Amino acid sequence: MKNIVVLVSGSGTNLQRIIDTIDNGEIQNAKVSLVIADRECFGLERAKNHNIENVLIPRGKNFSSELGKIIPENTDLIVLAGFLSILKPEFCENWNGKIINIHPALLPKFGGKGMWGHHVHNAVIEAKEVESGATVHFVTPGIDEGEPILQKSFEVTADDTPETLAQKVHQIEYEIFPIAINKVLGNK
């Protein structure tokens, strides 16, 4: 059984999707062994509701070192699921190849500092992009610069708004996240 640690900052909808797809066998031979949040959020409640160990580590300059102390050595994968804190380079390098993130755009476009949530969707519309989507990628010291694992796109229409893009991206995230997790864990 592979151990997954999930880092959250918000409502935890992608965390819930991971839990559900483990339960239904879509993600195989794995369990969420720990959920860590960088702020009070509903993601912690989701973990509690599923009897998953959970910890709050408040954001701050020692966040990455505190995080490093509580992540078990037998962790096979760290998944950032709506996680908004920036991790220190040393932490990323220590877990190289074992830490992934989902981003609400087609990287390398619309990535980097400040590019999260509605900021991404506003930028996509302002740039008059004809497509958008989501990317699961490895986490490296550079923000949103890690190698993509899986991407999926959709057409941006003239009547799309940041809100409709967010809904479409969420659907794609739910679809590709379990596939990417299986891929990284070496599952078929």
C-alpha positions as a Python dict, from the first residue, in 0.01 Angstrom:
ca = {
    (1, 'M'): (0, 0, 0),
    (2, 'K'): (148, 334, -110),
    (3, 'N'): (124, 630, 127),
    (4, 'I'): (5, 965, -4),
    (5, 'V'): (35, 1289, 192),
    (6, 'V'): (-197, 1564, 68),
    (7, 'L'): (-131, 1936, 128),
    (8, 'V'): (-435, 2167, 122),
    (9, 'S'): (-523, 2533, 176),
    (10, 'G'): (-893, 2545, 93),
    (11, 'S'): (-1215, 2351, 68),
    (12, 'G'): (-1040, 2030, -33),
    (13, 'T'): (-1250, 1931, -335),
    (14, 'N'): (-948, 1774, -506),
    (15, 'L'): (-862, 1599, -177),
    (16, 'Q'): (-1217, 1459, -174),
    (17, 'R'): (-1174, 1341, -534),
    (18, 'I'): (-852, 1161, -437),
    (19, 'I'): (-1023, 995, -139),
    (20, 'D'): (-1321, 892, -355),
    (21, 'T'): (-1106, 750, -633),
    (22, 'I'): (-901, 550, -383),
    (23, 'D'): (-1226, 417, -235),
    (24, 'N'): (-1367, 319, -576),
    (25, 'G'): (-1040, 160, -694),
    (26, 'E'): (-959, 417, -963),
    (27, 'I'): (-639, 496, -771),
    (28, 'Q'): (-498, 156, -684),
    (29, 'N'): (-289, 26, -397),
    (30, 'A'): (-276, 361, -217),
    (31, 'K'): (-414, 548, 81),
    (32, 'V'): (-412, 907, 202),
    (33, 'S'): (-210, 864, 520),
    (34, 'L'): (-191, 1233, 619),
    (35, 'V'): (-349, 1567, 526),
    (36, 'I'): (-160, 1886, 610),
    (37, 'A'): (-306, 2236, 584),
    (38, 'D'): (-128, 2572, 596),
    (39, 'R'): (-440, 2749, 733),
    (40, 'E'): (-775, 2664, 887),
    (41, 'C'): (-981, 2523, 600),
    (42, 'F'): (-1253, 2276, 513),
    (43, 'G'): (-989, 2038, 373),
    (44, 'L'): (-903, 1951, 735),
    (45, 'E'): (-1270, 1871, 801),
    (46, 'R'): (-1277, 1641, 499),
    (47, 'A'): (-978, 1455, 640),
    (48, 'K'): (-1145, 1425, 982),
    (49, 'N'): (-1467, 1301, 818),
    (50, 'H'): (-1267, 1016, 661),
    (51, 'N'): (-1063, 940, 976),
    (52, 'I'): (-742, 1054, 806),
    (53, 'E'): (-469, 1195, 1029),
    (54, 'N'): (-452, 1571, 975),
    (55, 'V'): (-229, 1855, 1090),
    (56, 'L'): (-241, 2233, 1069),
    (57, 'I'): (97, 2403, 1026),
    (58, 'P'): (40, 2779, 1009),
    (59, 'R'): (214, 2961, 725),
    (60, 'G'): (537, 3129, 817),
    (61, 'K'): (909, 3132, 750),
    (62, 'N'): (959, 2790, 915),
    (63, 'F'): (671, 2623, 731),
    (64, 'S'): (882, 2402, 502),
    (65, 'S'): (1110, 2285, 786),
    (66, 'E'): (807, 2207, 1008),
    (67, 'L'): (650, 2023, 716),
    (68, 'G'): (967, 1822, 664),
    (69, 'K'): (959, 1710, 1027),
    (70, 'I'): (610, 1562, 1016),
    (71, 'I'): (598, 1397, 674),
    (72, 'P'): (664, 1027, 735),
    (73, 'E'): (973, 874, 573),
    (74, 'N'): (759, 602, 416),
    (75, 'T'): (566, 860, 209),
    (76, 'D'): (550, 756, -155),
    (77, 'L'): (390, 1074, -290),
    (78, 'I'): (313, 1426, -173),
    (79, 'V'): (17, 1580, -354),
    (80, 'L'): (-51, 1954, -352),
    (81, 'A'): (-429, 1986, -392),
    (82, 'G'): (-532, 2349, -386),
    (83, 'F'): (-225, 2427, -178),
    (84, 'L'): (-125, 2794, -189),
    (85, 'S'): (201, 2819, 7),
    (86, 'I'): (537, 2827, -167),
    (87, 'L'): (768, 2547, -54),
    (88, 'K'): (1138, 2610, 8),
    (89, 'P'): (1379, 2481, -260),
    (90, 'E'): (1544, 2240, -12),
    (91, 'F'): (1206, 2076, 60),
    (92, 'C'): (1131, 2039, -312),
    (93, 'E'): (1475, 1893, -379),
    (94, 'N'): (1446, 1652, -85),
    (95, 'W'): (1121, 1511, -230),
    (96, 'N'): (1226, 1541, -596),
    (97, 'G'): (1013, 1318, -817),
    (98, 'K'): (772, 1244, -529),
    (99, 'I'): (581, 1572, -510),
    (100, 'I'): (314, 1680, -758),
    (101, 'N'): (74, 1971, -803),
    (102, 'I'): (-233, 2042, -1011),
    (103, 'H'): (-246, 2381, -1183),
    (104, 'P'): (-558, 2538, -1339),
    (105, 'A'): (-397, 2622, -1674),
    (106, 'L'): (-197, 2468, -1956),
    (107, 'L'): (156, 2516, -1828),
    (108, 'P'): (395, 2671, -1910),
    (109, 'K'): (132, 2938, -1986),
    (110, 'F'): (-23, 3119, -1689),
    (111, 'G'): (204, 2972, -1423),
    (112, 'G'): (430, 3126, -1162),
    (113, 'K'): (390, 3357, -866),
    (114, 'G'): (41, 3499, -827),
    (115, 'M'): (-109, 3262, -1084),
    (116, 'W'): (-372, 3069, -893),
    (117, 'G'): (-752, 3040, -900),
    (118, 'H'): (-940, 3332, -1051),
    (119, 'H'): (-612, 3511, -1132),
    (120, 'V'): (-534, 3240, -1387),
    (121, 'H'): (-884, 3245, -1540),
    (122, 'N'): (-884, 3626, -1566),
    (123, 'A'): (-544, 3613, -1739),
    (124, 'V'): (-665, 3348, -1986),
    (125, 'I'): (-965, 3563, -2085),
    (126, 'E'): (-761, 3885, -2103),
    (127, 'A'): (-508, 3711, -2331),
    (128, 'K'): (-796, 3597, -2556),
    (129, 'E'): (-676, 3237, -2539),
    (130, 'V'): (-865, 2985, -2751),
    (131, 'E'): (-802, 2701, -2507),
    (132, 'S'): (-741, 2643, -2140),
    (133, 'G'): (-725, 2340, -1917),
    (134, 'A'): (-533, 2187, -1629),
    (135, 'T'): (-185, 2045, -1577),
    (136, 'V'): (-54, 1796, -1323),
    (137, 'H'): (319, 1853, -1286),
    (138, 'F'): (615, 1766, -1067),
    (139, 'V'): (699, 2029, -806),
    (140, 'T'): (1045, 2185, -828),
    (141, 'P'): (1199, 2492, -663),
    (142, 'G'): (1070, 2708, -952),
    (143, 'I'): (699, 2789, -915),
    (144, 'D'): (497, 2584, -1169),
    (145, 'E'): (817, 2498, -1359),
    (146, 'G'): (826, 2122, -1299),
    (147, 'E'): (787, 1868, -1576),
    (148, 'P'): (424, 1811, -1677),
    (149, 'I'): (285, 1464, -1603),
    (150, 'L'): (-56, 1509, -1766),
    (151, 'Q'): (-248, 1792, -1931),
    (152, 'K'): (-595, 1819, -2075),
    (153, 'S'): (-746, 2114, -2256),
    (154, 'F'): (-1085, 2248, -2363),
    (155, 'E'): (-1196, 2524, -2597),
    (156, 'V'): (-1248, 2871, -2452),
    (157, 'T'): (-1565, 3022, -2601),
    (158, 'A'): (-1659, 3387, -2651),
    (159, 'D'): (-1912, 3371, -2366),
    (160, 'D'): (-1674, 3216, -2112),
    (161, 'T'): (-1614, 3410, -1792),
    (162, 'P'): (-1358, 3345, -1516),
    (163, 'E'): (-1637, 3160, -1333),
    (164, 'T'): (-1726, 2931, -1625),
    (165, 'L'): (-1357, 2863, -1691),
    (166, 'A'): (-1315, 2769, -1323),
    (167, 'Q'): (-1602, 2518, -1352),
    (168, 'K'): (-1459, 2364, -1670),
    (169, 'V'): (-1108, 2345, -1523),
    (170, 'H'): (-1240, 2179, -1207),
    (171, 'Q'): (-1404, 1905, -1414),
    (172, 'I'): (-1074, 1842, -1594),
    (173, 'E'): (-883, 1842, -1265),
    (174, 'Y'): (-1118, 1575, -1127),
    (175, 'E'): (-1060, 1369, -1441),
    (176, 'I'): (-681, 1389, -1474),
    (177, 'F'): (-564, 1400, -1110),
    (178, 'P'): (-633, 1030, -1036),
    (179, 'I'): (-477, 926, -1369),
    (180, 'A'): (-162, 1129, -1296),
    (181, 'I'): (-139, 992, -940),
    (182, 'N'): (-161, 635, -1069),
    (183, 'K'): (106, 714, -1329),
    (184, 'V'): (349, 858, -1072),
    (185, 'L'): (287, 570, -830),
    (186, 'G'): (362, 323, -1109),
    (187, 'N'): (6, 186, -1122),
    (188, 'K'): (-142, 72, -1453),
}
